Coordinates of C-alpha atoms in Angstrom, one line a residue:
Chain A
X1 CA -30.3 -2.7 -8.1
X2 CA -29.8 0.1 -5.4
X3 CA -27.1 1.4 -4.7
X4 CA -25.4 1.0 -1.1
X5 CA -25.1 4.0 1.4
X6 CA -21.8 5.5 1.2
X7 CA -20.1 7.8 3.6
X8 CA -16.5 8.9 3.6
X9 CA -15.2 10.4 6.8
X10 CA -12.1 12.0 6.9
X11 CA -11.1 15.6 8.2
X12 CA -11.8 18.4 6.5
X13 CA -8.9 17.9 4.2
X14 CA -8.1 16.4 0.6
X15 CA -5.3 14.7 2.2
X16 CA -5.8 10.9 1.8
X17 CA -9.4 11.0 0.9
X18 CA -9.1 13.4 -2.2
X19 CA -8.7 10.4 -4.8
X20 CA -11.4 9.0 -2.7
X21 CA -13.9 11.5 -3.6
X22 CA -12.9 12.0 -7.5
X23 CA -13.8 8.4 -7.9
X24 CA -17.4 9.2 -6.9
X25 CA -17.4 12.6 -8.4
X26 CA -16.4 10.8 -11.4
X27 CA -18.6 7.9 -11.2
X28 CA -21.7 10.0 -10.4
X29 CA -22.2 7.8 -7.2
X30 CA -23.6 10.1 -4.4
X31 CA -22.1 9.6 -1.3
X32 CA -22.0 11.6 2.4
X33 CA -18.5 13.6 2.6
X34 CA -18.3 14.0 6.4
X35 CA -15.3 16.2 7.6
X36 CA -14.8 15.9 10.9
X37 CA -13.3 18.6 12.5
X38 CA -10.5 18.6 14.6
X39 CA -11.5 18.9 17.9
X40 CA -13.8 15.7 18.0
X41 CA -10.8 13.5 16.5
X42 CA -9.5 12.0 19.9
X43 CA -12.7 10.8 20.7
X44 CA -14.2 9.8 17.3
X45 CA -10.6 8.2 17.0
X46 CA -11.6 4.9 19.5
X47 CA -14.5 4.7 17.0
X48 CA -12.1 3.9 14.2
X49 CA -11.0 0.5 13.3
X50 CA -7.7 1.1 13.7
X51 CA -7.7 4.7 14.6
X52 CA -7.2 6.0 11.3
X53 CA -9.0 7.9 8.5
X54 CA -10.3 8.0 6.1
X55 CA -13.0 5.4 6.7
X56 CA -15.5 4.1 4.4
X57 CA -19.0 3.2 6.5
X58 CA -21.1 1.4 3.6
X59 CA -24.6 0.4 4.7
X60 CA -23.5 1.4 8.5
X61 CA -20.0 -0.9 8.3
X62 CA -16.9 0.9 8.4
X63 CA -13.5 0.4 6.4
X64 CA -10.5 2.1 6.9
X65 CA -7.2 2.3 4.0
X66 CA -7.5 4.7 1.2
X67 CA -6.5 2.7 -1.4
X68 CA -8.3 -0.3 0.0
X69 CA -11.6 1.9 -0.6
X70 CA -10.1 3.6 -3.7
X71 CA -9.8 -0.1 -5.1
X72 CA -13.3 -1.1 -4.5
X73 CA -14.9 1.8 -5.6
X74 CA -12.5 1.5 -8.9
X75 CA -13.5 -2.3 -9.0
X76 CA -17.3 -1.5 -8.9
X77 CA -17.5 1.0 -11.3
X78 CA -14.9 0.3 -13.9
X79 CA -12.1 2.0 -13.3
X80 CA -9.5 -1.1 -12.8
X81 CA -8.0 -1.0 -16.2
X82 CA -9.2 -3.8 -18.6
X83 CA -7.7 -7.0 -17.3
X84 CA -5.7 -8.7 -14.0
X85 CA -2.5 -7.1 -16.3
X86 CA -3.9 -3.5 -15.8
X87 CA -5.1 -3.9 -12.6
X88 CA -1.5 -5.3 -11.0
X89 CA 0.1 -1.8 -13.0
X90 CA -2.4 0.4 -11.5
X91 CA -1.6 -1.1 -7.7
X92 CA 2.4 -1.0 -8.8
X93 CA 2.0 2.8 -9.6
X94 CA -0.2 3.7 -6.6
X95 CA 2.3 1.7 -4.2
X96 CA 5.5 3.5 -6.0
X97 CA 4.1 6.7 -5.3
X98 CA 2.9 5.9 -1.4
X99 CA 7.1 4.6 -1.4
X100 CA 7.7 8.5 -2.1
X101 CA 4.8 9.7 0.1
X102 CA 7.1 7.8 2.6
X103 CA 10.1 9.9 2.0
X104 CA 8.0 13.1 2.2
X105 CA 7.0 11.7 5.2
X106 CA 10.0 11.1 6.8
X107 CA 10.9 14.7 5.8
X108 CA 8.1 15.9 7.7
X109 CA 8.9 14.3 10.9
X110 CA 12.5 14.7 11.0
X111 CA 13.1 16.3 14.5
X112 CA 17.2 17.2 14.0
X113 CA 17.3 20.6 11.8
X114 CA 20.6 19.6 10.5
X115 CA 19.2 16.0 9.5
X116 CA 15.9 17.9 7.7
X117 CA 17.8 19.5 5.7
X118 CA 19.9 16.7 4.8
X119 CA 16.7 14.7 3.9
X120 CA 15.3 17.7 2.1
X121 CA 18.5 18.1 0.1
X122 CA 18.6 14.7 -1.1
X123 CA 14.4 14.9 -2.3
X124 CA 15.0 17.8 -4.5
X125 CA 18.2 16.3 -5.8
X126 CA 17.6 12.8 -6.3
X127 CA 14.3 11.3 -4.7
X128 CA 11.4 13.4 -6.6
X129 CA 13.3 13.7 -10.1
X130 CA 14.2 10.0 -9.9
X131 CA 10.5 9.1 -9.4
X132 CA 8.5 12.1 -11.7
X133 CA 11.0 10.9 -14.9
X134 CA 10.3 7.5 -14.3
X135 CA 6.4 8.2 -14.2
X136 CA 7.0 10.6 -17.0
X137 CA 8.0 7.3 -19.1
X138 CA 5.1 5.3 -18.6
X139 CA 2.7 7.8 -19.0
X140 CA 4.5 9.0 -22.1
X141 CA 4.1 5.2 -23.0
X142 CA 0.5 5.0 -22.5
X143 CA -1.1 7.7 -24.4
X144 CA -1.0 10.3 -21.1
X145 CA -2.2 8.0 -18.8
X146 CA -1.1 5.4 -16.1
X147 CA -2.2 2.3 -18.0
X148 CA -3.3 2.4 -21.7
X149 CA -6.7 1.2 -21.9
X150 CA -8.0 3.8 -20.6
X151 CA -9.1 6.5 -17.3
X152 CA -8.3 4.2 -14.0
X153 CA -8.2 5.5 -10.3
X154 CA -4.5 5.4 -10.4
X155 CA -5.2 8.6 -12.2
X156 CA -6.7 9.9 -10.0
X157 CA -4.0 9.2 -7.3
X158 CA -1.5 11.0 -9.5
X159 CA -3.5 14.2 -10.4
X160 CA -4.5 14.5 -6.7
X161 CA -0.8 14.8 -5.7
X162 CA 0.6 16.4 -9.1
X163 CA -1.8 19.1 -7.3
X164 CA -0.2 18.9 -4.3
X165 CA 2.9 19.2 -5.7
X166 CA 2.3 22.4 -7.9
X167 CA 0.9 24.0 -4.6
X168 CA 4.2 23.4 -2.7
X169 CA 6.4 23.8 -5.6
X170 CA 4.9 26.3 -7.7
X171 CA 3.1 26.4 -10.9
X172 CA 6.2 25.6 -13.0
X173 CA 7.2 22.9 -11.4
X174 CA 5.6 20.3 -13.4
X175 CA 7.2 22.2 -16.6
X176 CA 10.4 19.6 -16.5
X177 CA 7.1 16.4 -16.7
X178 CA 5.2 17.5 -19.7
X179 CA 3.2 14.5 -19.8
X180 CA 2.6 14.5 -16.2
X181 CA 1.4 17.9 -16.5
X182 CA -0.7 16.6 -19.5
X183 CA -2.1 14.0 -17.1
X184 CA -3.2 16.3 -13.6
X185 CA -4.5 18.7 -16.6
X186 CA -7.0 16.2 -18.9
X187 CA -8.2 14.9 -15.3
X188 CA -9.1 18.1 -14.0
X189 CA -10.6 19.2 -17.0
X190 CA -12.8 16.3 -17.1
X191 CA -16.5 18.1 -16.2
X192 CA -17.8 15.6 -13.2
X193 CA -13.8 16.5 -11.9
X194 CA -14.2 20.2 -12.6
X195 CA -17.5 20.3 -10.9
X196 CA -16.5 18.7 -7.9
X197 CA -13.4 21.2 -8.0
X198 CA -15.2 23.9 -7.9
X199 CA -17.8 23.0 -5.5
X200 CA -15.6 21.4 -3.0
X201 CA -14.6 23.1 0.6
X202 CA -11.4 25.1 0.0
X203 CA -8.9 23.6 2.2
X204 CA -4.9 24.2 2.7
X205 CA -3.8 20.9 2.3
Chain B
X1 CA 0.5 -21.8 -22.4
X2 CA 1.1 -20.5 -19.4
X3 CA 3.1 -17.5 -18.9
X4 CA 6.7 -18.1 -16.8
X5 CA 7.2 -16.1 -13.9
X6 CA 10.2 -14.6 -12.8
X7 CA 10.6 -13.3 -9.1
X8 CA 13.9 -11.5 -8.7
X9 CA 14.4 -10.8 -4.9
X10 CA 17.7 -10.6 -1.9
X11 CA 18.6 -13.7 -0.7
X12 CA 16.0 -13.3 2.0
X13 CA 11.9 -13.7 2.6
X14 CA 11.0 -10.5 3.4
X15 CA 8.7 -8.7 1.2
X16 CA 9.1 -11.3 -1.5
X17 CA 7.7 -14.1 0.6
X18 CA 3.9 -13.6 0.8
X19 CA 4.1 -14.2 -3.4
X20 CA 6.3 -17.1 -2.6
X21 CA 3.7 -18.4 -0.6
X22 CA 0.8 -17.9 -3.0
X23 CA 2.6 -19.1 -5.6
X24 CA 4.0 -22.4 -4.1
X25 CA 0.0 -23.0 -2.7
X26 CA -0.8 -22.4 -6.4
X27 CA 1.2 -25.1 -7.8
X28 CA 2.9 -22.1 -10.0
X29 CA 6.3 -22.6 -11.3
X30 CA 8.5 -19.9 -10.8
X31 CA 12.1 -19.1 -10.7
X32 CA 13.0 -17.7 -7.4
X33 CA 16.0 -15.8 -8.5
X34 CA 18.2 -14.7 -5.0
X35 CA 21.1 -12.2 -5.5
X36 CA 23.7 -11.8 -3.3
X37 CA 23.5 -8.8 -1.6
X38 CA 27.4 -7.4 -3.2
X39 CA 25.7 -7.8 -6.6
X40 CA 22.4 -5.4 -5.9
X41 CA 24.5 -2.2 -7.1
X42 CA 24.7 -3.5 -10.4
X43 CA 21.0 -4.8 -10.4
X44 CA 19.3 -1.8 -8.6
X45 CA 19.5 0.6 -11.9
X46 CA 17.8 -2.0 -14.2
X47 CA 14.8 -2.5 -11.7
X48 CA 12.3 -0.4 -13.0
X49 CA 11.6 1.4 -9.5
X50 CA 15.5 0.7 -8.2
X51 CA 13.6 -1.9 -6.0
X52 CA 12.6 -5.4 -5.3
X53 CA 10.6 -8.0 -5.3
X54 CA 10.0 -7.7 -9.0
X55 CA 8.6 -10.2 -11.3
X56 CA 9.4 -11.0 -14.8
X57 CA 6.8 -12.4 -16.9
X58 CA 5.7 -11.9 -21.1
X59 CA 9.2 -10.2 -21.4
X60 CA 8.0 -7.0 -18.8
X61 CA 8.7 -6.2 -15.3
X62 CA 6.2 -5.7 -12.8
X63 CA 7.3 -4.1 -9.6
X64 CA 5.5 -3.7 -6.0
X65 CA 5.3 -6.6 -3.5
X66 CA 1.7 -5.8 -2.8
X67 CA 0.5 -5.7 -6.2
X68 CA 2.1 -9.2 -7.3
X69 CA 0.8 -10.9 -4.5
X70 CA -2.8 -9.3 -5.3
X71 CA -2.2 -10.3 -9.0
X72 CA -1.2 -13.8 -7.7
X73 CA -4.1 -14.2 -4.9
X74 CA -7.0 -14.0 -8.0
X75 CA -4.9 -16.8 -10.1
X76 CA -5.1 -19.2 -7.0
X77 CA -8.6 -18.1 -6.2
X78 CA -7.5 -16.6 -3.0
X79 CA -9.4 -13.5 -3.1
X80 CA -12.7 -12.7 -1.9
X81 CA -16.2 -13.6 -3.6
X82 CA -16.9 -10.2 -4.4
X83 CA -15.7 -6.6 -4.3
X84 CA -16.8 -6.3 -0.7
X85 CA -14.9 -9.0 0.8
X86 CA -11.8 -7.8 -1.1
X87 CA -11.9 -4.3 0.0
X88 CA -12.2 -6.2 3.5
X89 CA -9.1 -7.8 2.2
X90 CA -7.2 -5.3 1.3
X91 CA -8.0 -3.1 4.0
X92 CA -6.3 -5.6 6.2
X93 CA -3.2 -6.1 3.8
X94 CA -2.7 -2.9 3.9
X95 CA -3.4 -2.6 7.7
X96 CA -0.4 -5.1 8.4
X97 CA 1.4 -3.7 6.3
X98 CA 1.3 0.4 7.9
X99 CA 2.4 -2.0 11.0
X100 CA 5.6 -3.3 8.8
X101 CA 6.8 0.4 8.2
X102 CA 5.9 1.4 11.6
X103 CA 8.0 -1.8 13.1
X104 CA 11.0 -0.8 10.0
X105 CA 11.0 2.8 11.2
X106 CA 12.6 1.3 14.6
X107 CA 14.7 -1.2 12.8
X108 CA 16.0 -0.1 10.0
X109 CA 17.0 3.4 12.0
X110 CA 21.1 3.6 12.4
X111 CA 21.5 6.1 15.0
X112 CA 22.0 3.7 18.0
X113 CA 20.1 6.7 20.6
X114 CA 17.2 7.7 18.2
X115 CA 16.9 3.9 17.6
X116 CA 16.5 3.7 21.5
X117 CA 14.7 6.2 22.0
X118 CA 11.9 4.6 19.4
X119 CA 11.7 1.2 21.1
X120 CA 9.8 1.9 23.9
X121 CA 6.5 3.9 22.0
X122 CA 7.2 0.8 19.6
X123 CA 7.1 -2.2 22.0
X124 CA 4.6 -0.3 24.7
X125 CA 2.2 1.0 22.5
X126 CA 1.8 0.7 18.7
X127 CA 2.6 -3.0 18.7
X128 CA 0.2 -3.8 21.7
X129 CA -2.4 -1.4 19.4
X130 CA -2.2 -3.3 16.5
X131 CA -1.7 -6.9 17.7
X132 CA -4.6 -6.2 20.1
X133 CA -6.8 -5.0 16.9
X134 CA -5.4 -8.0 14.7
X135 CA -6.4 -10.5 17.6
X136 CA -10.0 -9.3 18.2
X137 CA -10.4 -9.3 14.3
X138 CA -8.6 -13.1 14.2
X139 CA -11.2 -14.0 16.3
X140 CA -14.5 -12.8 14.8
X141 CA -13.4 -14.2 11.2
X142 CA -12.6 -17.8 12.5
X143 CA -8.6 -17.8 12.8
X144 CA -8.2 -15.3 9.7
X145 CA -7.9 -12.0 8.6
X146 CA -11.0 -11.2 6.5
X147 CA -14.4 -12.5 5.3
X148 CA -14.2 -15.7 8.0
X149 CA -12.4 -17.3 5.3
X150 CA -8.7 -18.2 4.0
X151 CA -7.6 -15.5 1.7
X152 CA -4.6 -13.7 0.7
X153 CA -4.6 -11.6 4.0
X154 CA -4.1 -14.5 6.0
X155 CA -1.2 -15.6 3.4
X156 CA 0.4 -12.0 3.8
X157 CA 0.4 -11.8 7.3
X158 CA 1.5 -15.2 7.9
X159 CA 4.4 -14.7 5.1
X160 CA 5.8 -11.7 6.7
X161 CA 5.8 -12.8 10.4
X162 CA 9.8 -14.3 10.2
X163 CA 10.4 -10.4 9.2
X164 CA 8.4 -8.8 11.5
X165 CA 9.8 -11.1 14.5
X166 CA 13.3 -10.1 13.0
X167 CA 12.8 -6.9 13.5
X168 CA 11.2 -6.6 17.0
X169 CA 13.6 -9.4 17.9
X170 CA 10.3 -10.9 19.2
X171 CA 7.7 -13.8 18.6
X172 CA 4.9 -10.9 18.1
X173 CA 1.5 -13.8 17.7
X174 CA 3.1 -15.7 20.8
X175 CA 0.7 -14.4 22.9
X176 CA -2.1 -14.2 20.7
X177 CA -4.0 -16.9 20.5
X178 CA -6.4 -16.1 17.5
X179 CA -3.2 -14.7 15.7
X180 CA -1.5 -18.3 16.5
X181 CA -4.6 -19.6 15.2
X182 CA -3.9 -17.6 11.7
X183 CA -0.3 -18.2 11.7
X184 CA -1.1 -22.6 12.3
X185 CA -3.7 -22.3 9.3
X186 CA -1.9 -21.1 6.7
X187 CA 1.8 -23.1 8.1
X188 CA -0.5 -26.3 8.1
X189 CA -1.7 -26.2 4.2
X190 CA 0.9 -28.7 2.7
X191 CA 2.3 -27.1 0.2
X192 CA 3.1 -24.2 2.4
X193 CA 4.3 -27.0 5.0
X194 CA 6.3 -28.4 2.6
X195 CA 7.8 -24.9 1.2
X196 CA 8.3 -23.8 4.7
X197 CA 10.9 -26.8 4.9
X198 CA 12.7 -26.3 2.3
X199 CA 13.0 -23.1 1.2
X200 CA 16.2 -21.6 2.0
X201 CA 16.9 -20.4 4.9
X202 CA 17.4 -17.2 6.4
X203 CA 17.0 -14.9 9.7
X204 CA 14.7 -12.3 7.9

């Protein structure tokens, strides 16, 4: 059966495509990795469904929502967890970490200074330990994974931004999350992921 | 034997109602446990995220409104016919969604002047984008959401409006005719008719 034609566009940024890409890395699915760069994003924008990336064109149609793609690709290629059970926990997890992305967001776009530091004050204090421990526990429960059957794309999802998070917060940082650690560590270290690692543009974010 | 579900939710429709709606259209019993907003102190630390809608089933709780409804769309055969259509699904949950934290963003905010000041891009702009986008899609798939079909995106959208038109303190398909068309499809199945009327009720 052949395979469809797959091209992800998104900027030239892990950002919301990163979890994206180690699915096909992993898979050994090739696929186009177009970066566009920034200066032809307000008019490649109108071309997007709703004006977003990343964007999945398969076979020349085009979906946009990371996780929408992620699922699909996960679906297709086994990566779903074993039954509807592991399936609904992998969406749960991805969906409790996008509820923290949120906050991270909100950080980000705070305008008052007094306000942003506020915010930022109450992530380092409550927000991010009360999420990491309570991803700590069911990875801890699952043998170092986010369900226990096995590798799923919500794995992915969390070494992507247990990446992220050592970049902004330092090497250590993850010190406190042992099995977290354990998790971003045995994914990276997986050769099709350490290929693509090393091979990949070197971006900031 | 079937397993008994549990879905533990504020006394409103919200986020909890698009697995309402699948359920009820499933013929799927289900306890549809409403708190009173005094006792959610006491129940947020023994939600496993310090969040609802959660559902209770074999003796574990499963969290995230999204992925019960998902879970609850393939038991009623409300999904698509393969992984295509569903990422086509999704795509547009999630779409609708990104348009329900926009639309909170404004609503939820409680500085009176920031709130203000975040209407106007709201109500001018990233409604009339979306909506716009929603519509033209309404009308290429037949008065739904995805794969010319009824799904689970149609059930989601559909589900949420009350909340949505809560929160822009507006009737947001009233002047989208394909999105009317959506909205009359899913209202008309009987046994969301039916749930529709006697739910309780509330303003979101």
């Amino acid at each position: 059966m052949s395979q469809p034609n797959y091209k992800l566009i998104y900027f030239n940024a892990r950002g919301r495509a990163e979890h994206i890409r180690f699915i096909f890395a992993y898979a050994g699915i090739e696929y186009q990795d177009e970066r566009i760069p920034r200066e032809k994003w307000p008019e490649l924008k109108k071309r997007m469904p709703f004006g977003i990336v990343p964007v999945l064109e398969i076979d020349g149609r085009r979906v946009d929502q990371s996780n929408a793609i992620a699922r699909y690709l996960a679906n297709k290629y086994g990566l779903a967890g074993k039954d509807e059970w592991e399936a609904m926990q992998c969406d749960a997890l991805v969906d409790a970490l996008g509820d923290l992305k949120q906050v991270l967001w909100q950080l980000r776009t705070e305008q008052d200074p007094i306000k942003k530091e506020e915010r930022k004050a109450k992530l380092m204090r409550e927000t991010i330990p009360y999420y990491l421990s309570k991803f700590e526990k069911i990875v801890s429960e699952n043998n170092g994974l986010s369900v226990g059957s096995g590798i799923t794309w919500c794995d992915f999802v969390f070494a992507v931004s247990l990446e992220n998070f050592e970049a902004i917060f330092g090497k250590s940082s993850l010190d406190y999350y042992p099995a977290m650690k354990s998790l971003k560590n045995r994914i990276y270290a997986l050769p099709s992921i350490a290929e693509w690692v090393a091979r990949r543009p070197h971006t900031e974010s | 034997m079937a397993p008994v579900y549990k879905l533990t939710y504020f006394p409103v429709k919200a986020l909890a109602e698009p697995t309402r709606f699948l359920l009820k259209y499933g013929g799927l019993e289900f306890e549809d446990e409403r708190f009173e907003r005094e006792q959610w102190p006491q129940i947020k630390p023994t939600m496993p995220f310090g969040q609802v809608p959660v559902l209770s089933a074999k003796g574990k709780q499963y969290h995230q409104s999204i992925a019960m409804a998902r879970f609850f769309a393939k038991q009623v055969k409300l999904v698509g016919s393969d992984e295509w259509e569903d990422l086509e699904i999704d795509s547009m949950v999630d779409t609708v969604n990104d348009l329900r934290q926009k639309i909170a963003v404004y609503s939820y905010e409680q500085d009176a002047a920031i709130k203000e000041s975040r209407k106007g891009p709201l109500m001018n702009e990233t409604l009339p984008y979306y909506l716009e986008r929603l519509d033209k899609i309404a009308k290429e798939n037949n008065g739904h959401l995805a794969c010319g079909k009824l799904t689970w995106a149609d059930f989601y959208f559909v589900a949420l409006l009350d909340y949505l038109n809560y929160m822009t303190e507006s009737d947001l398909t009233a002047k989208y005719e394909n999105l009317e068309a959506v909205k009359n499809n899913v209202l008309s199945i009987p046994a969301i008719k039916e749930w529709v009327e006697t739910r309780p009720k509330s303003d979101l």
